[in-house]
Short mmCIF file of N, CA, C and O in Angstrom, two decimals:
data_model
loop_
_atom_site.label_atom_id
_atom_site.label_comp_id
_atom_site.label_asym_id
_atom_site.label_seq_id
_atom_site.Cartn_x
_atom_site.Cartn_y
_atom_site.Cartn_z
N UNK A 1 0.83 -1.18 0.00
CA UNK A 1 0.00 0.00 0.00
C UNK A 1 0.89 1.25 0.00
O UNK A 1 2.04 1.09 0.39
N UNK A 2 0.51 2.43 -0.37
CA UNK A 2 1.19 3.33 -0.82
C UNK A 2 0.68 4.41 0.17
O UNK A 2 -0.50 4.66 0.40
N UNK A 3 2.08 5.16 0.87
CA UNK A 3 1.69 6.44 1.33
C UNK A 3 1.26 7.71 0.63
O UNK A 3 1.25 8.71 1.35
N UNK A 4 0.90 7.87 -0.65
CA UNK A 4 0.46 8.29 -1.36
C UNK A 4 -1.31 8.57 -0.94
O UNK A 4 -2.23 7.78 -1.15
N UNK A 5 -1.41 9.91 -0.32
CA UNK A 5 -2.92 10.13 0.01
C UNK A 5 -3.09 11.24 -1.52
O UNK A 5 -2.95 12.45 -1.36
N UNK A 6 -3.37 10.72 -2.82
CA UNK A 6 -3.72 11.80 -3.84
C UNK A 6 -5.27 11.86 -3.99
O UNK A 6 -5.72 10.76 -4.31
N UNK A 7 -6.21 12.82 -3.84
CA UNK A 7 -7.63 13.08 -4.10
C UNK A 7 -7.86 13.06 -5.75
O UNK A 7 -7.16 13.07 -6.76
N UNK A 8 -8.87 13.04 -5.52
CA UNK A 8 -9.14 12.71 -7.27
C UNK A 8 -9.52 13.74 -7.61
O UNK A 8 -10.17 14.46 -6.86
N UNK A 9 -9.14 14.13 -9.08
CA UNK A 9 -9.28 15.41 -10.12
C UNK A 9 -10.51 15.82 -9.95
O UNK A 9 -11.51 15.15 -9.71
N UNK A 10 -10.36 17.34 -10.13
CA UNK A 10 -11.43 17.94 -9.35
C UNK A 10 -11.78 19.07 -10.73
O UNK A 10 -10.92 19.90 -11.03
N UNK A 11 -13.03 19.01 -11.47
CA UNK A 11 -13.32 19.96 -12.81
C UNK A 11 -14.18 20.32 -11.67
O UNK A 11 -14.90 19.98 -10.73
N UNK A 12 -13.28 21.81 -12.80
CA UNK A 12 -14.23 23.11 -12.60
C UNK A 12 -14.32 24.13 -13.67
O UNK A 12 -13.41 24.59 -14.36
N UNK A 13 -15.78 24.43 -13.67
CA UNK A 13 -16.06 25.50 -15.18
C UNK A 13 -15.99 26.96 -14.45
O UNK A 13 -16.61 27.31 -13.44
N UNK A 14 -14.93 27.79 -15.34
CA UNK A 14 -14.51 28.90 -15.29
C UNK A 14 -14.77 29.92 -16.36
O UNK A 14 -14.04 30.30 -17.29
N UNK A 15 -16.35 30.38 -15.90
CA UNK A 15 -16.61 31.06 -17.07
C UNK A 15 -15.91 32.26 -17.31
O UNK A 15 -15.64 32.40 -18.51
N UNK A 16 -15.45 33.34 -16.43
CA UNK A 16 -14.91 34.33 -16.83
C UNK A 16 -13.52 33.86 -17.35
O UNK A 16 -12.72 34.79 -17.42
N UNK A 17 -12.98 32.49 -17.79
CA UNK A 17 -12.14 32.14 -18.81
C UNK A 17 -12.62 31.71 -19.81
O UNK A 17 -12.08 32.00 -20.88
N UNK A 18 -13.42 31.14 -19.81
CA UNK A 18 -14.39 30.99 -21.04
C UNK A 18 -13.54 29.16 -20.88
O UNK A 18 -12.72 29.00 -21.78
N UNK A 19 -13.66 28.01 -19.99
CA UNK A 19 -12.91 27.09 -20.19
C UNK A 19 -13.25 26.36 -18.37
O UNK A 19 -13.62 26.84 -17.30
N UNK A 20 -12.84 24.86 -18.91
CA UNK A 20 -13.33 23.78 -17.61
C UNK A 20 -11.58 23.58 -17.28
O UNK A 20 -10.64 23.53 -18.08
N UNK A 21 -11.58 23.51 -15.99
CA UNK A 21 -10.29 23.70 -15.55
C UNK A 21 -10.03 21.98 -14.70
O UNK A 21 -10.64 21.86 -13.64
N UNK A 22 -9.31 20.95 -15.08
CA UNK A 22 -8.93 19.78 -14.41
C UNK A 22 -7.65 20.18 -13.01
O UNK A 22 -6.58 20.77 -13.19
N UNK A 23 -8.06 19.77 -11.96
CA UNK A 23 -7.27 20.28 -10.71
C UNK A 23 -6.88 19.07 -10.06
O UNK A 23 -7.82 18.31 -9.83
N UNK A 24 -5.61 18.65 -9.66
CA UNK A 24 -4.97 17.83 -9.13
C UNK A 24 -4.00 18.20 -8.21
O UNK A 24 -2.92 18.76 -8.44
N UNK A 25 -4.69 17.69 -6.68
CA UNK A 25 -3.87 17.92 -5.32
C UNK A 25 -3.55 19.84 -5.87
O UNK A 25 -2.61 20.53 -6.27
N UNK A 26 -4.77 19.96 -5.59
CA UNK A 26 -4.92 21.31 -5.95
C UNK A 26 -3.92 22.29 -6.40
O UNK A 26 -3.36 23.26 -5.90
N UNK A 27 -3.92 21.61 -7.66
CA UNK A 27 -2.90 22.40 -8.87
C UNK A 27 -3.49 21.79 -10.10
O UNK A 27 -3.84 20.63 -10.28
N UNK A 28 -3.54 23.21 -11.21
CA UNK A 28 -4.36 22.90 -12.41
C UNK A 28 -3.35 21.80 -13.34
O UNK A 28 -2.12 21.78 -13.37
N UNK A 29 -4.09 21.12 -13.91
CA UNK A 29 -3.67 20.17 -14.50
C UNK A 29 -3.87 20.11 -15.99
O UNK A 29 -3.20 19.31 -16.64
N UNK A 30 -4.83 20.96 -16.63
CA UNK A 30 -5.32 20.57 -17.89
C UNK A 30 -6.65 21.59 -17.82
O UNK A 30 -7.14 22.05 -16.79
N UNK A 31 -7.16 21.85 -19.32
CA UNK A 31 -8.14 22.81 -19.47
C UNK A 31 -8.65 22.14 -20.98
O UNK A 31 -8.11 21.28 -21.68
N UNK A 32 -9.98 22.96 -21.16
CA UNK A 32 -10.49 22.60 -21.93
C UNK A 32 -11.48 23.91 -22.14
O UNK A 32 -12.53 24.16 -21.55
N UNK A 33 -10.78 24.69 -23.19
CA UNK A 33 -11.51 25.90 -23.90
C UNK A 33 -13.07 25.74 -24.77
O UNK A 33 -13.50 24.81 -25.46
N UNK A 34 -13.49 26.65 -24.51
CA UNK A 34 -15.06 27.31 -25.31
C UNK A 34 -15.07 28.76 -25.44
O UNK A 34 -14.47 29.65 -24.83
N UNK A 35 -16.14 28.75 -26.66
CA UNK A 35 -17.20 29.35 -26.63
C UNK A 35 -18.48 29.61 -27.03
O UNK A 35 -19.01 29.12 -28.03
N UNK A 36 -19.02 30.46 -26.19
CA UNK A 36 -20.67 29.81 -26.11
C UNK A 36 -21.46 30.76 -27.26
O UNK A 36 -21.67 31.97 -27.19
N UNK A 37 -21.81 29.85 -28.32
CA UNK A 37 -22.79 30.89 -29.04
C UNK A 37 -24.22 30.31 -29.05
O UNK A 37 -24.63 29.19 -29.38
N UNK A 38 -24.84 31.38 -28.61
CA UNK A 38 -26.54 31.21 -28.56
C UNK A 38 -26.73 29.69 -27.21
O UNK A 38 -26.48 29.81 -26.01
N UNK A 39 -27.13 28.63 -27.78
CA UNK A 39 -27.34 27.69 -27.08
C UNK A 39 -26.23 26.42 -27.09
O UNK A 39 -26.17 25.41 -26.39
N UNK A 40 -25.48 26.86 -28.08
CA UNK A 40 -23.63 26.03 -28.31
C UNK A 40 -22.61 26.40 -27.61
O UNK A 40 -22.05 27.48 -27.45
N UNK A 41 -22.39 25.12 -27.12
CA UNK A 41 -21.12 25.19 -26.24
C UNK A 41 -19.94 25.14 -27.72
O UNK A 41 -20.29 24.50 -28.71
N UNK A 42 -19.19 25.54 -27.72
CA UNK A 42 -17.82 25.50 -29.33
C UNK A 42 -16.47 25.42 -28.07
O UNK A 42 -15.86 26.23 -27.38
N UNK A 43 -16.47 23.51 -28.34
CA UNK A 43 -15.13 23.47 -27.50
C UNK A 43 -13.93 23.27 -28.77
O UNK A 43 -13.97 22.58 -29.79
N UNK A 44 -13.01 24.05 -28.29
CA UNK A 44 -12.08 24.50 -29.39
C UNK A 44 -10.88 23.76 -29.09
O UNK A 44 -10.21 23.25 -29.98
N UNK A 45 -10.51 23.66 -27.64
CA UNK A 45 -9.03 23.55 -27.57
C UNK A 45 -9.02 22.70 -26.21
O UNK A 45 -9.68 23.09 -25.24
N UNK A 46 -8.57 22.02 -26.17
CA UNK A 46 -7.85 20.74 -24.72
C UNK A 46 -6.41 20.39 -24.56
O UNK A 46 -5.85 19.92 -25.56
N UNK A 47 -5.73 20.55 -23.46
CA UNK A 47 -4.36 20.44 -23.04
C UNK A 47 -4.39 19.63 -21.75
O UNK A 47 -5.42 19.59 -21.09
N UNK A 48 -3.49 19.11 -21.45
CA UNK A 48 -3.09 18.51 -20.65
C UNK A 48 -1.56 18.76 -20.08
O UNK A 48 -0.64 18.37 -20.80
N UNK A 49 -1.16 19.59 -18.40
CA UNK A 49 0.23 19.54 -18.56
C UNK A 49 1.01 18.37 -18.76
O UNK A 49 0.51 17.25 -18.69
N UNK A 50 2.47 18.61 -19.05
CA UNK A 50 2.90 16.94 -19.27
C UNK A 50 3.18 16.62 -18.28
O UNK A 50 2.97 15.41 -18.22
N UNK A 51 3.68 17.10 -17.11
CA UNK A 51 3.45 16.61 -15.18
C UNK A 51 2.51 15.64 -15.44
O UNK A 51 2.75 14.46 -15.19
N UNK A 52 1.22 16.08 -16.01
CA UNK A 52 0.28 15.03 -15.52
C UNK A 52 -0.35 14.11 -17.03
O UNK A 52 -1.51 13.70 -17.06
N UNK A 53 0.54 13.91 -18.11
CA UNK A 53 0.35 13.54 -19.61
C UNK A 53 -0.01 11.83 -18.56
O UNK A 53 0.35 11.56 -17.41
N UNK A 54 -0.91 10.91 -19.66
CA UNK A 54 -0.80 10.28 -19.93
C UNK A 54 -1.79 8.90 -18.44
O UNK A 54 -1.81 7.67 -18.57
N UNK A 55 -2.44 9.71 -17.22
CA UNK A 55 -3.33 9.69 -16.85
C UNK A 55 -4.48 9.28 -17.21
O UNK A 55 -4.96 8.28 -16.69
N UNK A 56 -4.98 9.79 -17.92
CA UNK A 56 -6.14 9.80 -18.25
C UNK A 56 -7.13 11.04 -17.50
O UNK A 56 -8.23 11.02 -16.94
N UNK A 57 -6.35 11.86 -17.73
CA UNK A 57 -7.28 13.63 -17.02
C UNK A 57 -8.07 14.12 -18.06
O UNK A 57 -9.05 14.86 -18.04
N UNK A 58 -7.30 13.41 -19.23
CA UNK A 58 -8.34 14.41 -20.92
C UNK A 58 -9.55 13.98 -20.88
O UNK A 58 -10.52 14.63 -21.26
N UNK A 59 -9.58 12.81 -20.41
CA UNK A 59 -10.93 11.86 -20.60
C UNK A 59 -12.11 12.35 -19.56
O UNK A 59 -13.29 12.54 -19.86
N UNK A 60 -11.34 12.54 -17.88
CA UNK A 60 -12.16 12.73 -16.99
C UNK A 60 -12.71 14.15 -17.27
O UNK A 60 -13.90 14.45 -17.19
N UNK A 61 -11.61 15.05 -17.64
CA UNK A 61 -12.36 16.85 -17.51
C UNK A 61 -13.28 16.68 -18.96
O UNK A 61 -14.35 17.29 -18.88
N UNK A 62 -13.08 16.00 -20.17
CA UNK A 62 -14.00 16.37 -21.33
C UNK A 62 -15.57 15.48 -20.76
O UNK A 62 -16.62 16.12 -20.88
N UNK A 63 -15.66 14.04 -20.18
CA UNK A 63 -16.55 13.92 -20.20
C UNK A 63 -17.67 14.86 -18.93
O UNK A 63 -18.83 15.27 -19.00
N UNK A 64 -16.42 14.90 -17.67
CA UNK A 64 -17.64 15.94 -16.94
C UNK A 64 -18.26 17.49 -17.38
O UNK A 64 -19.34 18.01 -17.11
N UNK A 65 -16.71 18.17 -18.43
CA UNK A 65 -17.07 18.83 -19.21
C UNK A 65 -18.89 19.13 -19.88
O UNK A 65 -19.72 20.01 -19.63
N UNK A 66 -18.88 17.66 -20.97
CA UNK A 66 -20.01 17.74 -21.22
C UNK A 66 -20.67 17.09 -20.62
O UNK A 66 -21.16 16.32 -21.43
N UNK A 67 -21.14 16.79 -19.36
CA UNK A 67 -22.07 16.44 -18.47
C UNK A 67 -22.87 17.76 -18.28
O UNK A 67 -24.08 17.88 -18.45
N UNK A 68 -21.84 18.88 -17.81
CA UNK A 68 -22.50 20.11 -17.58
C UNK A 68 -23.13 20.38 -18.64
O UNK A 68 -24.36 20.30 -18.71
N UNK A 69 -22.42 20.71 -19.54
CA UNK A 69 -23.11 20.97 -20.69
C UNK A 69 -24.54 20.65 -20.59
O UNK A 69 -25.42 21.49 -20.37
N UNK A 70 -24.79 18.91 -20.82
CA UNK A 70 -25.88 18.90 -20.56
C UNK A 70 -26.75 19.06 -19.84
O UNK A 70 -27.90 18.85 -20.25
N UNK A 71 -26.48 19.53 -18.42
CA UNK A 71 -27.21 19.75 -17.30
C UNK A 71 -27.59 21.00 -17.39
O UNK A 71 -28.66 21.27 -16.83
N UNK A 72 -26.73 22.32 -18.22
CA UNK A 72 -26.98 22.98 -18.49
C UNK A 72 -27.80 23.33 -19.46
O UNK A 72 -27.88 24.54 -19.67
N UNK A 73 -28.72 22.32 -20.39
CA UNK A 73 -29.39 22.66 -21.64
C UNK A 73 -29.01 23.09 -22.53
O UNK A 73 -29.73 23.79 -23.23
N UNK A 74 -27.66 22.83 -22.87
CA UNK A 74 -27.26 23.59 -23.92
C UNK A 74 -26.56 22.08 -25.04
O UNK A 74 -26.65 20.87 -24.79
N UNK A 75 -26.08 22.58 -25.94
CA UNK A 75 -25.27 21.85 -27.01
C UNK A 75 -23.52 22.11 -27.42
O UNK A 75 -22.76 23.07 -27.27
N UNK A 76 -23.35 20.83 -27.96
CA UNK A 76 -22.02 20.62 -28.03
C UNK A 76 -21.46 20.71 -29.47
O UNK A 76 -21.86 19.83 -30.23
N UNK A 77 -20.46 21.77 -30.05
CA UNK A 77 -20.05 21.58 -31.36
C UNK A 77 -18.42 21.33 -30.79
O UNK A 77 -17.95 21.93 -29.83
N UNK A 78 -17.57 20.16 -31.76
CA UNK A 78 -16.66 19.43 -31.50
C UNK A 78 -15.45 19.97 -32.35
O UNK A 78 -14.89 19.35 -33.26
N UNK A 79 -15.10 21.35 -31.86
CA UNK A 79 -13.83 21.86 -33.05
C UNK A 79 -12.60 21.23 -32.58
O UNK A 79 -11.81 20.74 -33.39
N UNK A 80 -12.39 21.21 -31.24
CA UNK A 80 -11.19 20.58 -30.84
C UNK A 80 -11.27 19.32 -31.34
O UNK A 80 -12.40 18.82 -31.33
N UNK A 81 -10.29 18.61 -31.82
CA UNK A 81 -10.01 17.33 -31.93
C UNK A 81 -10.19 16.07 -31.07
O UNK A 81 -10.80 15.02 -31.30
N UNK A 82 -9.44 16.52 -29.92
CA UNK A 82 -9.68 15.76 -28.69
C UNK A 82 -11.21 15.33 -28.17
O UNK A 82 -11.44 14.26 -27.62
N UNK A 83 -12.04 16.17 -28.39
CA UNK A 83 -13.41 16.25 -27.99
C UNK A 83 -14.27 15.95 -28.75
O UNK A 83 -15.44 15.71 -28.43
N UNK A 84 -13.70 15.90 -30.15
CA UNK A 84 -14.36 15.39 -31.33
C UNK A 84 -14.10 13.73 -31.24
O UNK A 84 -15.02 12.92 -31.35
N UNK A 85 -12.77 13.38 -31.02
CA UNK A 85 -12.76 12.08 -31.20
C UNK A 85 -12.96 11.09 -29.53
O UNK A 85 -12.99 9.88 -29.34
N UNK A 86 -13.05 12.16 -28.66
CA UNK A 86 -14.07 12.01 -27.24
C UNK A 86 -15.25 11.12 -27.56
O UNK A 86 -15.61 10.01 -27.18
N UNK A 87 -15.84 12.29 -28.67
CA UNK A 87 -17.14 11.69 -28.66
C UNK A 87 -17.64 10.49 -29.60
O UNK A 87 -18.59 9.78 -29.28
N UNK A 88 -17.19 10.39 -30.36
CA UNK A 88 -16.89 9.11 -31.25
C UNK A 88 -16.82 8.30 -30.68
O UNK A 88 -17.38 7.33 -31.19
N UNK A 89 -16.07 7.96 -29.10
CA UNK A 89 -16.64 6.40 -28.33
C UNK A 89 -17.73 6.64 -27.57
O UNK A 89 -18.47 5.69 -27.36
N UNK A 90 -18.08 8.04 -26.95
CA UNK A 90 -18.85 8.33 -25.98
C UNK A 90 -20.23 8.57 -26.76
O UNK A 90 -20.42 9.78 -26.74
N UNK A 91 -21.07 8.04 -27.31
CA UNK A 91 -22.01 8.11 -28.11
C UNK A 91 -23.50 8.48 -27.49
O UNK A 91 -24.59 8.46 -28.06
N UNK A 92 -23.11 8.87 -25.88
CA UNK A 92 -24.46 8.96 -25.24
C UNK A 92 -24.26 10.68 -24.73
O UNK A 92 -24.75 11.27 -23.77
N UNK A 93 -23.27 11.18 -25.91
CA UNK A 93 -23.62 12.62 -25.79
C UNK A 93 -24.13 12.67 -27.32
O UNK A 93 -24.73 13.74 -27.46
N UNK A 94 -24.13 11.94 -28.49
CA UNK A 94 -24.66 12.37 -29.42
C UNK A 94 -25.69 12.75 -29.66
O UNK A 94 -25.73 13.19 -30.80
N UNK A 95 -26.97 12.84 -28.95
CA UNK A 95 -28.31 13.96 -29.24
C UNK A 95 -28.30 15.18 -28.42
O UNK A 95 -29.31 15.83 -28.15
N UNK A 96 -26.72 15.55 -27.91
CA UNK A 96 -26.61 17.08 -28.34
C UNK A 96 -25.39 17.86 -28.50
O UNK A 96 -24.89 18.78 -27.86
N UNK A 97 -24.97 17.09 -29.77
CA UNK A 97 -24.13 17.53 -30.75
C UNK A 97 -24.04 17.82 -31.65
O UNK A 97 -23.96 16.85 -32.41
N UNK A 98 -23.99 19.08 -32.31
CA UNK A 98 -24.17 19.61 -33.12
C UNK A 98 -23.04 19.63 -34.29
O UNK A 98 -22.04 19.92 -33.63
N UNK A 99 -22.56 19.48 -35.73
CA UNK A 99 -21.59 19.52 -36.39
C UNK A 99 -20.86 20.47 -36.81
O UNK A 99 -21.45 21.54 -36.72
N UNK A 100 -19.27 20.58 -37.48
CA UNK A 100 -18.93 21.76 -37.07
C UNK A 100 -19.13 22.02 -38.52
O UNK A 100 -19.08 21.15 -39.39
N UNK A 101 -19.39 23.42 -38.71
CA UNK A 101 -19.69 23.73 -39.92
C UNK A 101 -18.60 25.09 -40.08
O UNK A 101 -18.06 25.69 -39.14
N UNK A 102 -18.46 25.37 -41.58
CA UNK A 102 -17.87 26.59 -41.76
C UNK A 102 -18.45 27.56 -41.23
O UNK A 102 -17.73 28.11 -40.39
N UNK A 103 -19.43 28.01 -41.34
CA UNK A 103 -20.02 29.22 -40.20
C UNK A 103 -19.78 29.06 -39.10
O UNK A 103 -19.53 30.13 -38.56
N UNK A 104 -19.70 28.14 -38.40
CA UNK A 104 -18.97 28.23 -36.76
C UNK A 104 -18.02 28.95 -36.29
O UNK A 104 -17.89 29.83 -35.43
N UNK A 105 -16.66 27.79 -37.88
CA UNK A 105 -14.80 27.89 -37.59
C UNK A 105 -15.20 29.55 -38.08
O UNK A 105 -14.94 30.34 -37.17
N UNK A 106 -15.59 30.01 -38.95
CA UNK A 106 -15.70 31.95 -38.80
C UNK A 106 -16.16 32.64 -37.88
O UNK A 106 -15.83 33.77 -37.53
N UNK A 107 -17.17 31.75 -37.36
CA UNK A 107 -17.63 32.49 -35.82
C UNK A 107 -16.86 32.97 -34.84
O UNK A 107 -16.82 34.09 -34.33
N UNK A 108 -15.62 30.99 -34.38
CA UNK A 108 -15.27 31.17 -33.76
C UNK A 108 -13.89 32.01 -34.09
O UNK A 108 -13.51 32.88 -33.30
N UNK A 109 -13.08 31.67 -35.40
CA UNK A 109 -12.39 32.65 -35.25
C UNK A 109 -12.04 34.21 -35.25
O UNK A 109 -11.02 34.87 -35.10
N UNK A 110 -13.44 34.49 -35.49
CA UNK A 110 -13.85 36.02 -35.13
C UNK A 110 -13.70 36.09 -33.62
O UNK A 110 -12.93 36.97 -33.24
N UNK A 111 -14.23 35.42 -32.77
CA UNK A 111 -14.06 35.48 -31.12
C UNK A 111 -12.70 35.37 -30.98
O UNK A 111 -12.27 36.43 -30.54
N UNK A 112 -11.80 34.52 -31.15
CA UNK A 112 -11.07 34.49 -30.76
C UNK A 112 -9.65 35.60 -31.61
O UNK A 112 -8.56 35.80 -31.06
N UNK A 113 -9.99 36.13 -32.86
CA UNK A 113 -9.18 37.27 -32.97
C UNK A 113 -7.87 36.63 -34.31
O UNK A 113 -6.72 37.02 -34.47
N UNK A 114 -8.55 35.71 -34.97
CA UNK A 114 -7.55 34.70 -35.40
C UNK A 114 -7.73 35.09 -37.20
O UNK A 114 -7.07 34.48 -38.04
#
């Protein structure tokens, strides 16, 4: 047995970052960017530090990620990669996911300044 007392990753949505924040032994660990148009969540971007690569933290912050989401009534468009191919096994967020379309990637890169 291991003297190792580590608590388990702790998401949290940080709207005035516009992003769900993964926290380990309370230090951020990984994020997962948006933004929200109309009733769409537009997750764009997911990182993981490499301190903590290879865990499995991408998995835990994207799916509680969109848990909120859905608890929140809203919808999911999948620009990030990571979250796109998230959902491809996770198939019990697909009735509210929305596809990414060229009007979005202009949306979003108008928000973001790109």
């Amino acid at each position: 047995m291991s003297d190792q007392t580590a608590t388990a990753p702790v998401v949290l949505r940080v709207d005035a970052r516009h992003r769900y924040e993964i926290h380990v032994d309370g230090e951020r660990a990984g994020l997962t960017a948006y933004r929200d148009r109309d009733d769409r969540r537009v997750f764009f971007h997911t990182e993981i530090d490499d301190a903590h690569a290879g865990q499995g933290l991408a998995a835990v912050l994207v799916e509680q990620a969109l848990t909120d989401v859905r608890a929140s009534g809203m919808r999911i468009v999948p620009v990030c990669p990571y979250v796109a191919k998230f959902l491809t096994k996770h198939r019990e967020f697909a009735d509210i996911t929305d596809p990414v379309t060229p009007e979005v990637l202009t949306w979003l890169d108008a928000r973001l300044g790109r």
